[in-house]
Tab-separated table of C-alpha atoms and ligand atoms in Angstrom:
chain	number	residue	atom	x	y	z
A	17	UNK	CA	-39.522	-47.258	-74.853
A	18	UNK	CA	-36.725	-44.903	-74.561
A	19	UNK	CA	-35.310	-42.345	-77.724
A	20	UNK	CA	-31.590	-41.673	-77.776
A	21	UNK	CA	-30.031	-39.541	-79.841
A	22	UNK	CA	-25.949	-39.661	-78.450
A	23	UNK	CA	-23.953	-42.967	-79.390
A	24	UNK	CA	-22.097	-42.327	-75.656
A	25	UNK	CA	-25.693	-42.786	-74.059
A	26	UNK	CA	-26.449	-45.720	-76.407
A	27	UNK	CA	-23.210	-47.237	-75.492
A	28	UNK	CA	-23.750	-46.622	-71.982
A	29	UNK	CA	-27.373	-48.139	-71.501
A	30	UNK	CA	-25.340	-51.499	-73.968
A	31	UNK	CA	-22.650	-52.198	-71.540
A	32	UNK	CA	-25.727	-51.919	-68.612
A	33	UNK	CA	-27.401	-55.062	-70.485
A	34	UNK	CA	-24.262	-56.698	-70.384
A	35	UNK	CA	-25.256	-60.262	-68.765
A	36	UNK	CA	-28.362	-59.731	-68.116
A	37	UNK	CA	-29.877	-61.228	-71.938
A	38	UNK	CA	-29.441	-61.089	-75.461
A	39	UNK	CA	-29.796	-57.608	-76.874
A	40	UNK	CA	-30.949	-57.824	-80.812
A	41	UNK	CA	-30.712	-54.617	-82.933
A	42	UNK	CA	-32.509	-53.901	-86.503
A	43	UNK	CA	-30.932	-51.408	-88.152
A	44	UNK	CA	-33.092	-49.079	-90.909
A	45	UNK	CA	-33.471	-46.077	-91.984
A	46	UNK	CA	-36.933	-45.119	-90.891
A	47	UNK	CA	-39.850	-44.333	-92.719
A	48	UNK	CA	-41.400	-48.165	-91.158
A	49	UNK	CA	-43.590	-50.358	-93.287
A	50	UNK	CA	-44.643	-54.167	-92.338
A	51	UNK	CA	-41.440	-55.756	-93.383
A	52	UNK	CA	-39.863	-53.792	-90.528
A	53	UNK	CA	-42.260	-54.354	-87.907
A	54	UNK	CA	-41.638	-58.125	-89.070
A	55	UNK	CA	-37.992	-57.612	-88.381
A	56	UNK	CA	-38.875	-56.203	-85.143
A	57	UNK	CA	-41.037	-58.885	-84.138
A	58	UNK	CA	-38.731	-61.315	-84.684
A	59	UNK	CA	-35.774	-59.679	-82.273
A	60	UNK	CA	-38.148	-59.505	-79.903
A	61	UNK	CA	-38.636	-63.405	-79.772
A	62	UNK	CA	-34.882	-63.958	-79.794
A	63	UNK	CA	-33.905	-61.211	-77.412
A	64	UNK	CA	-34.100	-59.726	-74.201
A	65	UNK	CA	-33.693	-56.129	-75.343
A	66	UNK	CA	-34.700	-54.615	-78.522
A	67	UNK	CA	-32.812	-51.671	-80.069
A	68	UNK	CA	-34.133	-50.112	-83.589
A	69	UNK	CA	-31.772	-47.404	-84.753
A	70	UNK	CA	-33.042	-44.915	-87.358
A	71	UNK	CA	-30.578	-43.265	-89.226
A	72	UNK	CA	-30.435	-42.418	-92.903
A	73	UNK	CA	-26.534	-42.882	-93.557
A	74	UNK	CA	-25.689	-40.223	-96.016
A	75	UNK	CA	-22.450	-42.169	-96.988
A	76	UNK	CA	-24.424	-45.197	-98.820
A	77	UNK	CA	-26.095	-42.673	-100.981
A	78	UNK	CA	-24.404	-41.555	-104.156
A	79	UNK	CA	-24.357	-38.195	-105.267
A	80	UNK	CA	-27.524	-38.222	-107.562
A	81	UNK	CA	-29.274	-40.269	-105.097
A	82	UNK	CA	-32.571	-39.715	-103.534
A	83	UNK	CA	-30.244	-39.013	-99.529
A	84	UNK	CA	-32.535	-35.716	-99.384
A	85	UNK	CA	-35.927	-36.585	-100.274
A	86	UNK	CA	-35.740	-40.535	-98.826
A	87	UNK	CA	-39.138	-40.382	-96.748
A	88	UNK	CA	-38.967	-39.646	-93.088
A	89	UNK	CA	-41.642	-39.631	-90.074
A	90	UNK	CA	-40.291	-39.912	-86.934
A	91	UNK	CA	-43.372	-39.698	-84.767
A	92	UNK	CA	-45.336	-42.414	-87.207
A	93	UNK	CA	-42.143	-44.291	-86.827
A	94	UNK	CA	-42.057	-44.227	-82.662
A	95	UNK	CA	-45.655	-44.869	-82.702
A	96	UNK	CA	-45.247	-48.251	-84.489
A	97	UNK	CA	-42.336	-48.771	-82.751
A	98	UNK	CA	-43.786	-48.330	-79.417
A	99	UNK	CA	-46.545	-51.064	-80.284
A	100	UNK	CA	-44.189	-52.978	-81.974
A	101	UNK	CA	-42.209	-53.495	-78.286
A	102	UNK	CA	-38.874	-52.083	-79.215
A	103	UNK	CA	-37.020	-50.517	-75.900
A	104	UNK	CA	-35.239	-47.972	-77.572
A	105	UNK	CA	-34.992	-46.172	-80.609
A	106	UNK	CA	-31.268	-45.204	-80.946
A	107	UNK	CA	-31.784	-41.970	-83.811
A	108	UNK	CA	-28.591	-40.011	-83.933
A	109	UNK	CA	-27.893	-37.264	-85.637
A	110	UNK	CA	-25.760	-37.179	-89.196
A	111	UNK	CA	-22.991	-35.079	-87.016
A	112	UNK	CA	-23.120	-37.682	-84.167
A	113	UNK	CA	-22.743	-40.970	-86.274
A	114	UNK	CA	-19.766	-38.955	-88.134
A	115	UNK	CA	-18.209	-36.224	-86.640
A	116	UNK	CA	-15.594	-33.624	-88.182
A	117	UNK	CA	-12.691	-35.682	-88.932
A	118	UNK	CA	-14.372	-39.338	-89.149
A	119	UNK	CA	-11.681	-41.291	-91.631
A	120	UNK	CA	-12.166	-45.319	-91.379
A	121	UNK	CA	-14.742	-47.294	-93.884
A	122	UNK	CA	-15.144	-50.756	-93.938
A	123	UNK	CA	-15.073	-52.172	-97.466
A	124	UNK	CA	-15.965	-55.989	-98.019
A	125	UNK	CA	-13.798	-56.477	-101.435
A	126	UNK	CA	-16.068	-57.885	-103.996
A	127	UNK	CA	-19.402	-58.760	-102.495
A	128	UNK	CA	-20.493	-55.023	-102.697
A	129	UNK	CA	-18.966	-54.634	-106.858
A	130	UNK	CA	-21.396	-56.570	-108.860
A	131	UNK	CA	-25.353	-56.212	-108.335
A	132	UNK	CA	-26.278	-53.576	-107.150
A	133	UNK	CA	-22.689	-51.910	-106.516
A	134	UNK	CA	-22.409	-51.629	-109.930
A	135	UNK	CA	-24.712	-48.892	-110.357
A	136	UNK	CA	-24.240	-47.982	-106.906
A	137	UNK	CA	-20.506	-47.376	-106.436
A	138	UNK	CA	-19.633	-46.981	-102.696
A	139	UNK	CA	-22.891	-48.443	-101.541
A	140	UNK	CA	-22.037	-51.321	-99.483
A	141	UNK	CA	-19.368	-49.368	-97.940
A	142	UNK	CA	-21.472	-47.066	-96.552
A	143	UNK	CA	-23.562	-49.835	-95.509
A	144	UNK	CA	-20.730	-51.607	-93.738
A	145	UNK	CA	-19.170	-48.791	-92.440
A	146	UNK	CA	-22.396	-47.862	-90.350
A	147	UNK	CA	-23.512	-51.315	-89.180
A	148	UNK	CA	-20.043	-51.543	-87.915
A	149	UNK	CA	-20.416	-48.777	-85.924
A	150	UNK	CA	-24.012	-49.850	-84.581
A	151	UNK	CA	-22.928	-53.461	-84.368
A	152	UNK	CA	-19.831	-51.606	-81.838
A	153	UNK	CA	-22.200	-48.898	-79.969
A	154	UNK	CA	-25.663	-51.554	-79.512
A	155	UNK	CA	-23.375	-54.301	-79.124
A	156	UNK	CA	-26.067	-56.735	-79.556
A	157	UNK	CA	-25.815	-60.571	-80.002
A	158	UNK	CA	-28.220	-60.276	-82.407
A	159	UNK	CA	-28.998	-58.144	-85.839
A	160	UNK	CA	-31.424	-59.000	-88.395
A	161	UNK	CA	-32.329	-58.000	-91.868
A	162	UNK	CA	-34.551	-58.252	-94.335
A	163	UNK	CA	-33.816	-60.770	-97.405
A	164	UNK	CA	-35.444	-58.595	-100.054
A	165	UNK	CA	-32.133	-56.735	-99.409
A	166	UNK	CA	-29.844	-60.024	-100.402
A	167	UNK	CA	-26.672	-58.333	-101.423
A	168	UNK	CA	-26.583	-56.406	-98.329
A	169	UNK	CA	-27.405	-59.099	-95.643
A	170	UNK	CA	-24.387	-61.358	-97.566
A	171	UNK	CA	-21.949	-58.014	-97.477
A	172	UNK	CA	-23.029	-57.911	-93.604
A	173	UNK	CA	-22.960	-61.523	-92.842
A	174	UNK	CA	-19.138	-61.692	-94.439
A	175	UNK	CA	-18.075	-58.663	-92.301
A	176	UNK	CA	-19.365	-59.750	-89.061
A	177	UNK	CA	-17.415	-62.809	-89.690
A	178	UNK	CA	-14.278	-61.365	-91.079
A	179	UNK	CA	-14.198	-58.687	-88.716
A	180	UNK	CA	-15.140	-61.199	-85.589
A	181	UNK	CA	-18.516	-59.147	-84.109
A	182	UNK	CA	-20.147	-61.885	-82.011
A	183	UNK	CA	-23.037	-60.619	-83.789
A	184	UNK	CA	-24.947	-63.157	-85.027
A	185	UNK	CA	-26.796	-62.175	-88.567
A	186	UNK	CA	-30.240	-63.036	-88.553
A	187	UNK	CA	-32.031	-62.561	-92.252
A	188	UNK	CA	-35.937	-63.118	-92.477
A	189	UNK	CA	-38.092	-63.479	-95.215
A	190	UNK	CA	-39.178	-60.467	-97.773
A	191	UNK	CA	-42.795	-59.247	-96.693
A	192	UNK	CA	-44.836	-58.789	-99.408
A	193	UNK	CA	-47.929	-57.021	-100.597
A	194	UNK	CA	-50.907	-59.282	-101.852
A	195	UNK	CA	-49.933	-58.661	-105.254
A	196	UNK	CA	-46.576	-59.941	-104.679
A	197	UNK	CA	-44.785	-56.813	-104.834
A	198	UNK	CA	-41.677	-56.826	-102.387
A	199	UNK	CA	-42.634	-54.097	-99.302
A	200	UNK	CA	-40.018	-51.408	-99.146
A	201	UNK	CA	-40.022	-47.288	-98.433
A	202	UNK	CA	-39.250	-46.334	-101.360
A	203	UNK	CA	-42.499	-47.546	-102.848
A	204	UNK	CA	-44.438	-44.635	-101.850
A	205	UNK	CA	-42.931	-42.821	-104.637
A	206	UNK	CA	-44.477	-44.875	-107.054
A	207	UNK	CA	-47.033	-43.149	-109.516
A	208	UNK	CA	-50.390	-45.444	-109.680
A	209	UNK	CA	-49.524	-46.662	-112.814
A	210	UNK	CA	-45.865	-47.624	-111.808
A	211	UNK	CA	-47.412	-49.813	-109.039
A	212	UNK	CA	-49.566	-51.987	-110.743
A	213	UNK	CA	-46.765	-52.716	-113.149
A	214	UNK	CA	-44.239	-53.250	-109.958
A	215	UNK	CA	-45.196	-56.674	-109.196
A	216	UNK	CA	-43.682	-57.651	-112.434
A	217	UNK	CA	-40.513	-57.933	-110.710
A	218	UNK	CA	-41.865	-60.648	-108.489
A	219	UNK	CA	-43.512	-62.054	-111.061
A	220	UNK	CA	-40.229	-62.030	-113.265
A	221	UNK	CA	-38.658	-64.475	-109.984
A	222	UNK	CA	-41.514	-67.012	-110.189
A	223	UNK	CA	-40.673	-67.400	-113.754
A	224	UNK	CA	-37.197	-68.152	-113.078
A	225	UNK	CA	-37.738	-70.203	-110.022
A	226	UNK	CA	-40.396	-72.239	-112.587
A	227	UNK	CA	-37.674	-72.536	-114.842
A	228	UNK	CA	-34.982	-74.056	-113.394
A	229	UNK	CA	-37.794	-76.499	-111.433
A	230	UNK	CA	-38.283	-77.348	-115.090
A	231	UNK	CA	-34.905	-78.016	-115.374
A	232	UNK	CA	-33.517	-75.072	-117.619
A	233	UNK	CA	-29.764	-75.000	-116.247
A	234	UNK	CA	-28.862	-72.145	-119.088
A	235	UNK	CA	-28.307	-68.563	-116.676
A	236	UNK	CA	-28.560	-66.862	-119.851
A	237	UNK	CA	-32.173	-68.101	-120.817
A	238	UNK	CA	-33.672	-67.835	-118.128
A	239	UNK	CA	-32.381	-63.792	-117.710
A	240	UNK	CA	-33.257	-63.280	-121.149
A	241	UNK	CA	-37.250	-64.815	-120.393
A	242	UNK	CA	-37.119	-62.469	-117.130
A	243	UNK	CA	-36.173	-59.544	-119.501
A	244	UNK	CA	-38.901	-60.175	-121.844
A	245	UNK	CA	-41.544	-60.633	-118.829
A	246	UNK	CA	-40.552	-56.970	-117.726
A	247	UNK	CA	-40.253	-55.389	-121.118
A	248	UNK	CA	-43.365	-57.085	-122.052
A	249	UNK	CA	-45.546	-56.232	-118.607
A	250	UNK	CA	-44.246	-52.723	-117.567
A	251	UNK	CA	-42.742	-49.746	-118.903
A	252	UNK	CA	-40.327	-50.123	-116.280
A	253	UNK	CA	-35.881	-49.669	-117.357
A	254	UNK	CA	-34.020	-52.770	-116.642
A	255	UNK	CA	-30.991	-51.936	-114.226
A	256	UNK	CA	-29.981	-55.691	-113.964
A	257	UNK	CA	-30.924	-59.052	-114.067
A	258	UNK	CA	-28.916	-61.529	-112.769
A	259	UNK	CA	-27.975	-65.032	-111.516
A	260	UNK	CA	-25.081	-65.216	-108.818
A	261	UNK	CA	-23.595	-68.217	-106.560
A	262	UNK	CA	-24.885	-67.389	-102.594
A	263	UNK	CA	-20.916	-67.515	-101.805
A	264	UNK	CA	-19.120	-64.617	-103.521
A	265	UNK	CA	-22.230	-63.256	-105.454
A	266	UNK	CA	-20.479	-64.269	-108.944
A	267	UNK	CA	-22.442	-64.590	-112.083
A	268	UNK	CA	-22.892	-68.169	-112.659
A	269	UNK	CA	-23.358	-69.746	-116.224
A	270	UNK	CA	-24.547	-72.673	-115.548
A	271	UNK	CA	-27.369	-73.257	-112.463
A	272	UNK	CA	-26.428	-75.569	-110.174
A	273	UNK	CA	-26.764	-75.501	-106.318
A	274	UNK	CA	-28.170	-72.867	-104.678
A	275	UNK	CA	-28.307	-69.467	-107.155
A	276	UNK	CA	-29.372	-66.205	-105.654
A	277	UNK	CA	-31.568	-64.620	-108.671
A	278	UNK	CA	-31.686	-60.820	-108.281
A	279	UNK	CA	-33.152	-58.044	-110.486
A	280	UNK	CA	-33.499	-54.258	-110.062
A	281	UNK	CA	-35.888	-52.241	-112.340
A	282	UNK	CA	-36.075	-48.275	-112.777
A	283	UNK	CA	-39.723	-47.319	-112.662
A	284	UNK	CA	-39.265	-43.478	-113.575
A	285	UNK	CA	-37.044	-41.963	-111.124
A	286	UNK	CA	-37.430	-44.863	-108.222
A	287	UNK	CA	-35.080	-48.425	-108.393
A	288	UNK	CA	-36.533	-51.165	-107.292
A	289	UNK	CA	-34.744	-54.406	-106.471
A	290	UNK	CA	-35.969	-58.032	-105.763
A	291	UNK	CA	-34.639	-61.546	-105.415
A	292	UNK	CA	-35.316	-64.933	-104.474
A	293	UNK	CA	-32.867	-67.991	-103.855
A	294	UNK	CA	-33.434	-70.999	-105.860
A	295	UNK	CA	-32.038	-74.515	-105.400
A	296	UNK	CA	-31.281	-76.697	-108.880
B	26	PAF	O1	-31.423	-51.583	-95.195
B	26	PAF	C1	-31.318	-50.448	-94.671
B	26	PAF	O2	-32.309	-49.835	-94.276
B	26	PAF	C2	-29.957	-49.817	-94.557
B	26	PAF	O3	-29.159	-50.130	-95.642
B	26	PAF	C3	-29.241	-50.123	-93.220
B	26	PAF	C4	-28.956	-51.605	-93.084
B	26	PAF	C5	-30.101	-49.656	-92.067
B	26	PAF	C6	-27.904	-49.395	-93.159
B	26	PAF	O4	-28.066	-48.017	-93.265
């Protein structure tokens, strides 16, 4: 397993591949749990050549985000990496992925405003903006992500189709601890106490997938039961709670189709997010 740090070398050791078998890529930003080495796993039965890139993209972090303290450990990272049977680790630098002068953003117009762009303006442009440029320096035929991440792998999937990368988007299932809480780095800055109340988030989704099984088609009353089920089982600050259509993530009044139900929940100073997609 190789480690390279310059986008020219990435690029480089990309066009070698070139018709010799399908290169997949996960992007993250580090800091590995289970989820990713499920992400990894998976590329590796679809491809010939498996990049992970680690980079912590300053530009999808808002001002009074947590861009300094997000957890980093490259050598734990490699490690699992390395058993994980990745072939290279592409980890630039902040100055290599944008150099003095860089200008151009990709913006996918609405999918990145409600959700989670609300309270994160400029999020999902960051996010574009780098995948683009790792979708154009891995050049792989395959990318996947992780569906605990919804809005994001939607926001990708529309620009790798607007935009015409023969990237195919690949989203897997959100891996979960036992108790149902969704896996992501962030948790590790969870007091004890704010992680045995975090699986009320999951918890909050089975309700509203039991709902609408029952046959509730009202968004509203179902939100408002989710509401009380956090209020009432945490001390954790609503951020949202919300029922969108899978196309254009728009609130939907009434359920019917397939609904993507998404929540995100302060728990002192961390956000979490979860989702699940239901089918009325
Ligand atoms: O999901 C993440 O870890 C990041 O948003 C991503 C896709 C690696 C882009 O920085």
């Amino acid at each position: 397993m190789r480690v390279v740090r310059s986008v020219a070398a990435m690029q480089r050791i990309a066009l070698g591949w070139r018709g010799k078998g399908r290169v997949g890529l996960v992007p993250t930003m580090g800091f590995l749990h289970e989820g990713h080495l499920q992400l990894v796993r998976a590329a590796r039965r679809q491809s010939r050549f498996v990049v992970v890139s680690i980079f912590v993209n300053p530009i999808q972090f808002g001002p009074k985000e947590d861009f300094r303290r997000y957890p980093r450990d490259f050598a734990r990272d490699r490690r699992l990496l390395a058993s994980a049977g990745a072939d290279v680790i592409f980890y630039p630098s902040v100055e290599e992925m944008y150099p003095a002068g860089f200008a151009t953003f990709v913006d996918v117009e609405r999918l990145g405003d409600g959700l989670c762009g609300k309270s994160r303006p400029g999020h999902f442009r960051g996010v574009a903006t780098v995948v683009a440029k790792l979708f154009n320096i891995v050049l792989p035929e395959i990318a996947v992500f992780g569906a605990k991440d919804a809005q994001q792998a939607f926001v990708i999937r529309r620009m790798a189709r607007d935009l015409c990368f023969h990237t195919r988007i690949v989203i897997m299932p959100t891996a979960r601890e036992k108790d149902g809480l969704a896996m992501s780095s962030r948790n590790v800055y969870l007091t004890p106490e704010q992680r045995a109340e975090a699986p009320v988030l999951h918890r909050s989704l089975l309700l509203a997938r039991r709902l609408i099984v029952q046959g509730e088609r009202r968004a509203a009353r179902v939100k408002a039961a989710m509401r009380r089920m956090v209020r009432r089982e945490s001390g954790g600050r609503i951020d949202y709670v919300e029922m969108v259509d899978t196309d254009e993530l728009r609130p939907v009044k009434t359920i019917k189709g397939e609904v993507l139900v998404a929540l995100a929940v302060h728990f002192g100073k961390t956000r979490l997010i979860d989702n699940t997609i239901v089918r009325a």
